Amino acid sequence: MSLDVRYLFWILRIRFTLFLSVAAVVVAAGLAAAVALPQVYKAQAALLVESSQIPSDLAASTVRTDFMMHLQRIQQRMLTRENMLGIAETLSLYDDAPEMEPDDIVRDMRDRLTFQLSGGRGNALYVAISAEADTGPKAAAIANELVTRTIEADAEFREKIATGTLSFFEKEVWRLGEELDQIDRRILAFQNDNVGALPETLDFRMNRQNLLREHLAQARREIAQLGDQRRRLVDVFEATGRTDTIAQRPPTREEEELSTLRNELTSLSAVFSDNNPKISVLKRRIALLERAIAGQSPADPPDETPGAGVLEAQLVEIDSQIETLKETAATLEDQVAEMQVEIDRTPANGITLGSMERERDNVQTQYDRAVARMSDAATGERIELLSKGERLSVVENAVVPTHPASPNRKLIAAAAALAGLVFGLAAVTVAELLSPYIRRPAELTKSLGVTPLAAIPYVATPFEPLWRGLRRVAVLALIVGAAGGGALLLDRLGYPAVEIGQSLLTRLQSS
């Protein structure tokens, strides 16, 4: 079926009253909305994330956080109930509405504010803070107040982290220092309790023990020599009746050999046991020489023969020397035994002391690291207190806007006109679709399935045109009456219609 333009215009003409009514209502509603919507002014400030002013290889800040997440935290902090009420009270934004509840104020303040983050990933990071209000100065004041609080929150956050980091490492250094002192006291007490069995003096004590053993062997040799001397004096006295024969004449070959054998026996006795063949041979040779010497008569005996008193005095002196040497040997044996006990304790003490020293070295390493980090933290805190690190700075403060950001009254009026046209045509279309009348032969063919031979046009009665005219006049009168009633109602409510019209025209022109 082809589109019949004339038929469409005919339908529009007969339905013009409906079209006009619907379009008028929609346009009136749109114009009323354009007039009723309050003016909104929008002010915007821009912040920039600046990098550290000090090269990081020279001195680094201890505040190391993802700035995007940091800005999001600041945004949430700025939108808290306490901060919203604080801004509203500081700027006296709701003094003309004392009946508003705090929850309503917070909700309205949040609706006014906008945070927008942009940049990052190698690009400069910007923060745009926007504020809306019914006047330009109020919008600029809200935006600038929010900028001030955002910068203060950033500085406070960074200083808090830097100060907290420094405080943590100061406490850590103090704790590790106390732990080092305790370990040092334990090590010192252990060394004092085991002063004779420490690993560092082991070589000295072993050398000392060897020296004591040499002295002990020497004392034993001297004891043996004194015993041999005593026996020799007794043997000589018993054989000759004299005590000075050996001392007054040179020794014979047998006596020299006997002395040599006795010295050799003394040396070997310190190494071999009495059952050793060498010891047995030496003893037999010594016994033979002693019997041979005892059977010899002295040559050129002296005139006087010493008495038994001289022998007794010599024996007492020899016995005294032997007793002294025995006491010395006993003391040396005790010292060697004590030193052996200390030497035996040394390995266990070395293990214990090594464990304590490793623990101290470990704590010392931690202490040194903590001191270095505390120094870095002190530098980082100084950087943040002087605002030399990464920070937010104001690129552009909010200025007072001279034109409202919304509503766009021209656009609303144009949209209302377009909507009136669309809704009017839609109303006509719906009315025709719901109409039970058949207006064209094509509709008759479509409905009944037959093709008419001829179509007789509708012949109106003389009163029908008059009736349609009266109906249109009634509709127009109804529209005019509704408009007049609305104006009267606005006037009664304190909104003169003339002033509203002038305001609408002025706003349309200014937009």
Short mmCIF file of C-alpha atoms in Angstrom, two decimals:
data_model
loop_
_atom_site.label_atom_id
_atom_site.label_comp_id
_atom_site.label_asym_id
_atom_site.label_seq_id
_atom_site.Cartn_x
_atom_site.Cartn_y
_atom_site.Cartn_z
CA MET A 1 0.00 0.00 0.00
CA SER A 2 1.43 3.37 -1.08
CA LEU A 3 1.64 6.27 1.35
CA ASP A 4 -1.25 8.66 0.83
CA VAL A 5 -0.02 12.07 1.99
CA ARG A 6 -3.31 13.79 1.32
CA TYR A 7 -5.11 11.23 3.45
CA LEU A 8 -2.64 11.81 6.29
CA PHE A 9 -3.13 15.56 6.17
CA TRP A 10 -6.90 14.98 6.12
CA ILE A 11 -6.62 12.82 9.24
CA LEU A 12 -4.48 15.50 10.91
CA ARG A 13 -7.05 18.15 10.02
CA ILE A 14 -9.96 16.25 11.48
CA ARG A 15 -7.86 15.34 14.58
CA PHE A 16 -6.27 18.76 14.89
CA THR A 17 -8.06 19.48 18.15
CA LEU A 18 -6.56 16.39 19.78
CA PHE A 19 -3.15 17.16 18.32
CA LEU A 20 -3.26 20.73 19.54
CA SER A 21 -4.42 19.75 23.02
CA VAL A 22 -1.70 17.18 23.58
CA ALA A 23 1.03 19.34 22.06
CA ALA A 24 -0.04 22.34 24.12
CA VAL A 25 0.03 20.35 27.34
CA VAL A 26 3.50 18.89 26.60
CA VAL A 27 4.95 22.24 25.55
CA ALA A 28 3.46 23.94 28.58
CA ALA A 29 4.92 21.28 30.84
CA GLY A 30 8.35 21.66 29.23
CA LEU A 31 8.27 25.45 29.51
CA ALA A 32 7.17 25.16 33.12
CA ALA A 33 10.06 22.81 33.80
CA ALA A 34 12.45 25.23 32.13
CA VAL A 35 11.16 28.03 34.36
CA ALA A 36 10.94 25.95 37.53
CA LEU A 37 14.37 24.33 37.36
CA PRO A 38 16.79 26.34 39.52
CA GLN A 39 19.99 27.75 38.13
CA VAL A 40 23.09 25.75 38.99
CA TYR A 41 26.57 27.27 38.92
CA LYS A 42 29.59 25.00 38.66
CA ALA A 43 33.13 25.87 39.76
CA GLN A 44 36.15 23.63 39.20
CA ALA A 45 39.67 23.52 40.61
CA ALA A 46 42.60 21.42 39.36
CA LEU A 47 45.31 19.69 41.41
CA LEU A 48 48.53 18.16 40.10
CA VAL A 49 50.59 15.35 41.63
CA GLU A 50 54.15 16.71 41.71
CA SER A 51 57.15 14.40 41.89
CA SER A 52 59.78 14.63 44.60
CA GLN A 53 62.00 17.72 44.50
CA ILE A 54 64.99 15.73 45.77
CA PRO A 55 66.53 12.96 43.59
CA SER A 56 65.64 9.56 45.01
CA ASP A 57 69.24 8.33 44.65
CA LEU A 58 70.36 11.04 47.08
CA ALA A 59 67.52 10.90 49.61
CA ALA A 60 64.22 9.07 49.35
CA SER A 61 60.96 9.68 51.14
CA THR A 62 59.63 6.89 53.35
CA VAL A 63 56.09 7.48 52.05
CA ARG A 64 55.85 5.01 49.19
CA THR A 65 52.27 4.38 48.14
CA ASP A 66 50.32 4.18 44.92
CA PHE A 67 49.15 7.76 44.43
CA MET A 68 45.98 6.73 42.61
CA MET A 69 44.88 4.67 45.60
CA HIS A 70 46.05 7.47 47.88
CA LEU A 71 43.83 9.97 46.04
CA GLN A 72 40.90 7.61 46.25
CA ARG A 73 41.41 7.38 50.01
CA ILE A 74 41.51 11.17 50.24
CA GLN A 75 38.33 11.36 48.16
CA GLN A 76 36.52 9.02 50.53
CA ARG A 77 37.82 11.01 53.47
CA MET A 78 36.62 14.29 51.95
CA LEU A 79 33.13 12.83 51.47
CA THR A 80 32.76 11.71 55.06
CA ARG A 81 29.83 12.99 57.09
CA GLU A 82 32.06 14.98 59.43
CA ASN A 83 33.85 16.75 56.58
CA MET A 84 30.64 17.55 54.69
CA LEU A 85 29.05 19.08 57.77
CA GLY A 86 32.28 20.97 58.49
CA ILE A 87 32.35 22.57 55.03
CA ALA A 88 28.65 23.45 55.24
CA GLU A 89 29.16 25.07 58.65
CA THR A 90 32.37 26.88 57.63
CA LEU A 91 30.77 28.43 54.54
CA SER A 92 27.29 28.90 56.13
CA LEU A 93 25.69 27.14 53.17
CA TYR A 94 22.43 26.21 54.88
CA ASP A 95 21.83 29.12 57.20
CA ASP A 96 18.69 29.97 55.23
CA ALA A 97 17.35 26.43 55.77
CA PRO A 98 17.66 25.75 59.51
CA GLU A 99 15.04 23.03 59.32
CA MET A 100 17.28 20.73 57.25
CA GLU A 101 18.45 17.62 59.03
CA PRO A 102 22.19 16.77 59.08
CA ASP A 103 21.58 13.68 56.94
CA ASP A 104 19.87 15.82 54.30
CA ILE A 105 22.76 18.32 54.39
CA VAL A 106 25.31 15.54 53.93
CA ARG A 107 23.35 14.03 51.06
CA ASP A 108 22.96 17.40 49.34
CA MET A 109 26.65 18.24 49.80
CA ARG A 110 27.72 14.94 48.28
CA ASP A 111 25.46 15.56 45.31
CA ARG A 112 27.15 18.92 44.76
CA LEU A 113 30.73 17.57 44.66
CA THR A 114 32.60 15.71 41.95
CA PHE A 115 36.12 14.21 42.03
CA GLN A 116 37.68 13.24 38.74
CA LEU A 117 41.08 11.53 38.50
CA SER A 118 42.94 11.46 35.21
CA GLY A 119 46.41 10.57 33.97
CA GLY A 120 48.78 7.99 35.42
CA ARG A 121 50.82 5.20 33.77
CA GLY A 122 53.61 7.49 32.68
CA ASN A 123 51.44 10.60 32.36
CA ALA A 124 50.92 13.41 34.83
CA LEU A 125 48.22 12.67 37.40
CA TYR A 126 45.51 15.34 37.71
CA VAL A 127 42.66 15.74 40.13
CA ALA A 128 39.67 17.86 39.12
CA ILE A 129 37.39 18.97 41.97
CA SER A 130 34.03 20.40 40.97
CA ALA A 131 31.32 21.95 43.13
CA GLU A 132 27.78 23.04 42.26
CA ALA A 133 25.67 25.71 43.97
CA ASP A 134 22.82 28.09 43.30
CA THR A 135 25.25 31.02 43.05
CA GLY A 136 28.66 31.40 41.48
CA PRO A 137 30.51 32.66 44.60
CA LYS A 138 29.12 29.82 46.67
CA ALA A 139 30.23 27.19 44.12
CA ALA A 140 33.75 28.67 43.97
CA ALA A 141 33.94 28.85 47.77
CA ILE A 142 32.94 25.17 48.12
CA ALA A 143 35.48 24.04 45.50
CA ASN A 144 38.34 26.08 47.01
CA GLU A 145 37.50 24.91 50.54
CA LEU A 146 37.55 21.33 49.34
CA VAL A 147 40.91 21.93 47.60
CA THR A 148 42.37 23.33 50.82
CA ARG A 149 41.15 20.38 52.84
CA THR A 150 42.39 17.90 50.23
CA ILE A 151 45.93 19.37 50.30
CA GLU A 152 45.88 19.41 54.10
CA ALA A 153 44.70 15.80 54.20
CA ASP A 154 47.49 14.79 51.79
CA ALA A 155 50.16 16.57 53.85
CA GLU A 156 48.77 15.15 57.10
CA PHE A 157 48.68 11.64 55.67
CA ARG A 158 52.26 11.79 54.40
CA GLU A 159 53.61 13.36 57.59
CA LYS A 160 51.78 10.76 59.66
CA ILE A 161 53.31 7.90 57.69
CA ALA A 162 56.80 9.44 57.81
CA THR A 163 56.57 10.13 61.55
CA GLY A 164 55.14 6.69 62.23
CA THR A 165 57.93 5.05 60.23
CA LEU A 166 60.60 6.96 62.16
CA SER A 167 58.93 6.14 65.48
CA PHE A 168 58.80 2.45 64.57
CA PHE A 169 62.51 2.26 63.74
CA GLU A 170 63.43 4.25 66.86
CA LYS A 171 61.58 1.70 68.97
CA GLU A 172 63.15 -1.13 66.97
CA VAL A 173 66.66 0.27 67.51
CA TRP A 174 65.98 0.64 71.24
CA ARG A 175 64.60 -2.91 71.45
CA LEU A 176 67.52 -4.44 69.57
CA GLY A 177 69.97 -2.39 71.64
CA GLU A 178 68.43 -3.75 74.83
CA GLU A 179 68.60 -7.27 73.41
CA LEU A 180 72.27 -6.75 72.52
CA ASP A 181 72.99 -5.57 76.05
CA GLN A 182 71.29 -8.62 77.52
CA ILE A 183 73.27 -10.98 75.26
CA ASP A 184 76.52 -9.15 76.12
CA ARG A 185 75.77 -9.51 79.82
CA ARG A 186 75.05 -13.22 79.36
CA ILE A 187 78.29 -13.70 77.41
CA LEU A 188 80.29 -11.78 80.03
CA ALA A 189 78.74 -13.80 82.87
CA PHE A 190 79.47 -17.06 81.04
CA GLN A 191 83.08 -16.02 80.39
CA ASN A 192 83.52 -15.04 84.04
CA ASP A 193 82.09 -18.37 85.19
CA ASN A 194 84.35 -20.29 82.79
CA VAL A 195 87.38 -18.05 82.70
CA GLY A 196 89.77 -21.02 82.75
CA ALA A 197 87.99 -23.06 80.09
CA LEU A 198 87.46 -20.65 77.20
CA PRO A 199 88.37 -21.55 73.62
CA GLU A 200 90.55 -18.48 73.07
CA THR A 201 92.91 -19.57 75.91
CA LEU A 202 93.04 -23.25 74.94
CA ASP A 203 96.47 -23.02 73.23
CA PHE A 204 97.91 -21.15 76.20
CA ARG A 205 96.55 -23.73 78.65
CA MET A 206 97.81 -26.63 76.58
CA ASN A 207 101.28 -25.05 76.39
CA ARG A 208 101.08 -24.36 80.11
CA GLN A 209 100.09 -27.97 80.77
CA ASN A 210 103.03 -29.24 78.71
CA LEU A 211 105.34 -26.94 80.65
CA LEU A 212 103.93 -28.21 83.95
CA ARG A 213 104.45 -31.79 82.80
CA GLU A 214 108.06 -30.99 81.96
CA HIS A 215 108.54 -29.47 85.40
CA LEU A 216 106.90 -32.54 86.94
CA ALA A 217 109.21 -34.85 85.01
CA GLN A 218 112.19 -32.75 86.07
CA ALA A 219 111.10 -32.93 89.72
CA ARG A 220 110.72 -36.68 89.47
CA ARG A 221 114.19 -36.95 87.91
CA GLU A 222 115.65 -34.88 90.69
CA ILE A 223 113.89 -37.03 93.25
CA ALA A 224 115.35 -40.15 91.63
CA GLN A 225 118.82 -38.60 91.51
CA LEU A 226 118.64 -37.60 95.18
CA GLY A 227 117.49 -41.14 96.03
CA ASP A 228 120.41 -42.56 94.10
CA GLN A 229 122.76 -40.14 95.82
CA ARG A 230 121.38 -41.17 99.21
CA ARG A 231 121.80 -44.85 98.45
CA ARG A 232 125.31 -44.23 97.16
CA LEU A 233 126.33 -42.41 100.34
CA VAL A 234 124.95 -45.22 102.43
CA ASP A 235 126.68 -47.84 100.29
CA VAL A 236 129.99 -45.98 100.44
CA PHE A 237 129.71 -45.49 104.20
CA GLU A 238 128.91 -49.12 104.74
CA ALA A 239 131.78 -50.21 102.48
CA THR A 240 134.49 -47.77 103.67
CA GLY A 241 133.17 -46.27 106.88
CA ARG A 242 133.65 -42.79 105.37
CA THR A 243 131.31 -40.29 103.76
CA ASP A 244 133.68 -37.94 101.94
CA THR A 245 135.65 -40.47 99.87
CA ILE A 246 133.73 -39.83 96.68
CA ALA A 247 133.80 -36.12 97.14
CA GLN A 248 137.57 -35.99 98.02
CA ARG A 249 138.94 -38.14 95.17
CA PRO A 250 138.16 -38.24 91.47
CA PRO A 251 135.61 -40.87 90.45
CA THR A 252 136.82 -44.07 88.91
CA ARG A 253 135.77 -45.34 85.51
CA GLU A 254 133.27 -47.73 87.16
CA GLU A 255 131.75 -44.89 89.19
CA GLU A 256 131.37 -42.68 86.10
CA GLU A 257 129.74 -45.55 84.18
CA LEU A 258 127.43 -46.22 87.14
CA SER A 259 126.37 -42.57 87.22
CA THR A 260 125.69 -42.61 83.46
CA LEU A 261 123.62 -45.78 83.73
CA ARG A 262 121.58 -44.39 86.61
CA ASN A 263 120.80 -41.20 84.66
CA GLU A 264 119.77 -43.27 81.64
CA LEU A 265 117.57 -45.45 83.90
CA THR A 266 115.89 -42.35 85.29
CA SER A 267 115.14 -41.01 81.78
CA LEU A 268 113.79 -44.33 80.48
CA SER A 269 111.65 -44.88 83.61
CA ALA A 270 109.60 -41.79 82.64
CA VAL A 271 108.80 -43.43 79.30
CA PHE A 272 108.82 -47.24 79.76
CA SER A 273 107.39 -49.48 82.46
CA ASP A 274 109.50 -51.47 84.95
CA ASN A 275 108.91 -54.68 82.97
CA ASN A 276 110.51 -53.32 79.84
CA PRO A 277 113.66 -55.28 78.77
CA LYS A 278 115.74 -52.12 78.54
CA ILE A 279 114.88 -51.23 82.14
CA SER A 280 115.73 -54.75 83.32
CA VAL A 281 119.14 -54.76 81.54
CA LEU A 282 120.01 -51.34 82.96
CA LYS A 283 119.11 -52.46 86.48
CA ARG A 284 121.30 -55.58 86.22
CA ARG A 285 124.28 -53.58 84.92
CA ILE A 286 123.83 -51.05 87.71
CA ALA A 287 123.72 -53.83 90.31
CA LEU A 288 126.96 -55.42 88.97
CA LEU A 289 128.75 -52.05 88.96
CA GLU A 290 127.58 -51.30 92.49
CA ARG A 291 128.95 -54.68 93.75
CA ALA A 292 132.20 -54.07 91.87
CA ILE A 293 132.63 -50.59 93.36
CA ALA A 294 131.76 -51.87 96.84
CA GLY A 295 134.56 -54.51 96.60
CA GLN A 296 137.22 -51.94 95.72
CA SER A 297 139.41 -50.36 98.46
CA PRO A 298 139.99 -46.61 98.29
CA ALA A 299 143.41 -45.35 97.30
CA ASP A 300 145.25 -42.99 99.61
CA PRO A 301 142.61 -42.98 102.32
CA PRO A 302 142.62 -39.94 104.48
CA ASP A 303 144.07 -40.10 107.93
CA GLU A 304 140.81 -39.32 109.70
CA THR A 305 137.58 -41.29 109.20
CA PRO A 306 134.31 -39.26 109.38
CA GLY A 307 131.79 -40.44 111.80
CA ALA A 308 128.22 -41.51 111.50
CA GLY A 309 127.10 -37.95 112.40
CA VAL A 310 128.29 -36.53 109.11
CA LEU A 311 126.40 -39.23 107.21
CA GLU A 312 123.28 -38.56 109.18
CA ALA A 313 123.47 -34.83 108.44
CA GLN A 314 123.92 -35.49 104.73
CA LEU A 315 121.03 -37.94 104.70
CA VAL A 316 118.75 -35.46 106.52
CA GLU A 317 119.58 -32.79 103.95
CA ILE A 318 118.93 -35.17 101.08
CA ASP A 319 115.65 -36.34 102.66
CA SER A 320 114.56 -32.71 103.10
CA GLN A 321 115.26 -31.98 99.44
CA ILE A 322 113.39 -35.13 98.38
CA GLU A 323 110.37 -34.17 100.52
CA THR A 324 110.34 -30.67 99.05
CA LEU A 325 110.53 -32.05 95.53
CA LYS A 326 107.73 -34.52 96.29
CA GLU A 327 105.50 -31.68 97.49
CA THR A 328 106.37 -29.74 94.35
CA ALA A 329 105.60 -32.78 92.21
CA ALA A 330 102.27 -33.29 93.98
CA THR A 331 101.37 -29.64 93.39
CA LEU A 332 102.35 -29.93 89.75
CA GLU A 333 100.26 -33.10 89.40
CA ASP A 334 97.23 -31.30 90.85
CA GLN A 335 97.77 -28.37 88.52
CA VAL A 336 98.10 -30.67 85.51
CA ALA A 337 94.91 -32.51 86.54
CA GLU A 338 92.98 -29.27 87.07
CA MET A 339 94.17 -27.94 83.75
CA GLN A 340 93.15 -31.19 82.05
CA VAL A 341 89.65 -30.79 83.50
CA GLU A 342 89.47 -27.24 82.10
CA ILE A 343 90.79 -28.44 78.74
CA ASP A 344 88.14 -31.17 78.68
CA ARG A 345 85.43 -28.57 79.39
CA THR A 346 86.64 -26.25 76.64
CA PRO A 347 84.87 -27.91 73.64
CA ALA A 348 81.44 -27.77 75.32
CA ASN A 349 82.07 -24.18 76.46
CA GLY A 350 83.16 -23.34 72.91
CA ILE A 351 79.88 -24.66 71.51
CA THR A 352 77.83 -22.73 74.06
CA LEU A 353 79.84 -19.54 73.61
CA GLY A 354 79.71 -19.88 69.81
CA SER A 355 75.92 -20.18 69.94
CA MET A 356 75.68 -17.07 72.09
CA GLU A 357 78.06 -15.17 69.82
CA ARG A 358 76.10 -16.20 66.70
CA GLU A 359 72.95 -14.97 68.36
CA ARG A 360 74.69 -11.71 69.17
CA ASP A 361 76.00 -11.38 65.60
CA ASN A 362 72.49 -11.95 64.27
CA VAL A 363 71.03 -9.31 66.58
CA GLN A 364 73.94 -7.00 65.77
CA THR A 365 73.17 -7.33 62.07
CA GLN A 366 69.52 -6.51 62.73
CA TYR A 367 70.57 -3.60 64.90
CA ASP A 368 72.87 -2.19 62.21
CA ARG A 369 70.11 -2.47 59.62
CA ALA A 370 67.61 -0.85 61.95
CA VAL A 371 70.01 2.04 62.62
CA ALA A 372 70.53 2.54 58.87
CA ARG A 373 66.80 2.43 58.24
CA MET A 374 66.15 4.79 61.13
CA SER A 375 68.55 7.24 59.49
CA ASP A 376 66.66 6.86 56.20
CA ALA A 377 63.37 7.31 58.04
CA ALA A 378 64.64 10.49 59.71
CA THR A 379 65.66 11.84 56.30
CA GLY A 380 62.29 10.84 54.84
CA GLU A 381 60.44 12.56 57.68
CA ARG A 382 62.47 15.71 57.13
CA ILE A 383 61.61 15.60 53.41
CA GLU A 384 57.89 15.34 54.17
CA LEU A 385 57.95 18.05 56.86
CA LEU A 386 59.61 20.41 54.38
CA SER A 387 57.18 19.34 51.61
CA LYS A 388 60.03 18.28 49.35
CA GLY A 389 58.61 14.88 48.46
CA GLU A 390 55.82 13.80 46.15
CA ARG A 391 52.79 15.95 46.89
CA LEU A 392 49.62 17.60 45.64
CA SER A 393 49.79 21.17 44.40
CA VAL A 394 47.15 23.56 43.11
CA VAL A 395 47.30 24.07 39.37
CA GLU A 396 44.22 26.27 39.18
CA ASN A 397 41.95 27.54 41.92
CA ALA A 398 38.22 27.67 41.37
CA VAL A 399 37.03 31.01 40.00
CA VAL A 400 33.53 32.44 40.34
CA PRO A 401 31.48 31.30 37.30
CA THR A 402 29.60 34.08 35.47
CA HIS A 403 27.07 31.81 33.72
CA PRO A 404 25.05 28.94 35.14
CA ALA A 405 26.06 25.45 34.08
CA SER A 406 22.46 24.23 34.08
CA PRO A 407 19.67 24.14 33.13
CA ASN A 408 19.98 24.86 29.41
CA ARG A 409 16.64 26.60 29.03
CA LYS A 410 16.85 27.00 25.24
CA LEU A 411 17.50 23.32 24.87
CA ILE A 412 14.64 22.47 27.23
CA ALA A 413 12.25 24.77 25.34
CA ALA A 414 13.29 23.28 22.00
CA ALA A 415 12.94 19.79 23.42
CA ALA A 416 9.49 20.69 24.79
CA ALA A 417 8.39 21.91 21.36
CA LEU A 418 9.70 18.79 19.69
CA ALA A 419 8.12 16.60 22.36
CA GLY A 420 4.79 18.42 21.92
CA LEU A 421 4.89 17.72 18.18
CA VAL A 422 5.83 14.06 18.70
CA PHE A 423 3.27 13.45 21.44
CA GLY A 424 0.56 15.26 19.42
CA LEU A 425 1.22 13.09 16.38
CA ALA A 426 1.37 10.00 18.59
CA ALA A 427 -1.99 10.88 20.10
CA VAL A 428 -3.52 11.27 16.61
CA THR A 429 -1.99 7.95 15.51
CA VAL A 430 -3.28 6.08 18.55
CA ALA A 431 -6.76 7.62 18.15
CA GLU A 432 -6.90 6.51 14.51
CA LEU A 433 -5.70 3.02 15.33
CA LEU A 434 -8.39 2.66 17.96
CA SER A 435 -11.12 4.21 15.76
CA PRO A 436 -13.76 1.68 14.50
CA TYR A 437 -14.65 3.78 11.46
CA ILE A 438 -13.80 2.85 7.85
CA ARG A 439 -12.65 5.97 6.06
CA ARG A 440 -11.35 4.67 2.65
CA PRO A 441 -12.29 1.95 0.10
CA ALA A 442 -8.95 0.32 0.74
CA GLU A 443 -9.87 -0.16 4.39
CA LEU A 444 -13.19 -1.69 3.28
CA THR A 445 -11.36 -4.15 1.03
CA LYS A 446 -8.93 -4.97 3.84
CA SER A 447 -11.63 -5.47 6.44
CA LEU A 448 -14.31 -7.35 4.37
CA GLY A 449 -12.15 -8.90 1.66
CA VAL A 450 -14.34 -7.51 -1.17
CA THR A 451 -13.66 -4.86 -3.75
CA PRO A 452 -16.37 -2.14 -3.94
CA LEU A 453 -17.68 -1.08 -7.32
CA ALA A 454 -17.92 2.56 -6.29
CA ALA A 455 -17.37 4.71 -3.20
CA ILE A 456 -19.95 7.30 -2.13
CA PRO A 457 -18.32 10.07 -0.05
CA TYR A 458 -19.67 11.03 3.33
CA VAL A 459 -22.25 13.78 3.09
CA ALA A 460 -22.28 15.92 6.19
CA THR A 461 -25.49 17.39 7.56
CA PRO A 462 -25.84 21.17 7.75
CA PHE A 463 -25.18 21.13 11.52
CA GLU A 464 -22.01 19.02 11.56
CA PRO A 465 -19.55 21.76 10.47
CA LEU A 466 -21.06 24.04 13.05
CA TRP A 467 -20.73 21.36 15.68
CA ARG A 468 -17.09 20.73 14.85
CA GLY A 469 -16.34 24.44 15.02
CA LEU A 470 -18.02 24.73 18.41
CA ARG A 471 -16.06 21.74 19.66
CA ARG A 472 -12.76 23.30 18.58
CA VAL A 473 -13.68 26.56 20.18
CA ALA A 474 -14.55 24.68 23.38
CA VAL A 475 -11.20 22.96 23.40
CA LEU A 476 -9.34 26.22 22.81
CA ALA A 477 -11.41 27.86 25.51
CA LEU A 478 -10.53 25.00 27.84
CA ILE A 479 -6.81 25.44 27.11
CA VAL A 480 -6.99 29.19 27.59
CA GLY A 481 -9.02 28.73 30.75
CA ALA A 482 -6.50 26.22 32.11
CA ALA A 483 -3.65 28.61 31.36
CA GLY A 484 -5.49 31.48 32.99
CA GLY A 485 -6.35 29.36 36.00
CA GLY A 486 -2.76 28.31 36.34
CA ALA A 487 -1.59 31.89 36.14
CA LEU A 488 -4.16 32.92 38.74
CA LEU A 489 -3.09 30.06 40.97
CA LEU A 490 0.58 31.11 40.62
CA ASP A 491 -0.40 34.67 41.41
CA ARG A 492 -2.26 33.55 44.52
CA LEU A 493 0.77 31.50 45.58
CA GLY A 494 3.01 34.54 45.29
CA TYR A 495 4.41 33.91 41.82
CA PRO A 496 2.97 36.56 39.43
CA ALA A 497 2.51 35.13 35.98
CA VAL A 498 3.80 38.29 34.28
CA GLU A 499 7.02 38.17 36.19
CA ILE A 500 7.36 34.45 35.47
CA GLY A 501 6.90 35.13 31.76
CA GLN A 502 9.43 37.93 31.80
CA SER A 503 11.82 35.73 33.75
CA LEU A 504 11.35 32.94 31.24
CA LEU A 505 12.06 35.27 28.35
CA THR A 506 15.08 36.74 30.09
CA ARG A 507 16.49 33.28 30.87
CA LEU A 508 15.86 32.08 27.35
CA GLN A 509 17.65 35.11 25.99
CA SER A 510 20.56 34.74 28.46
CA SER A 511 20.88 31.07 27.66
#
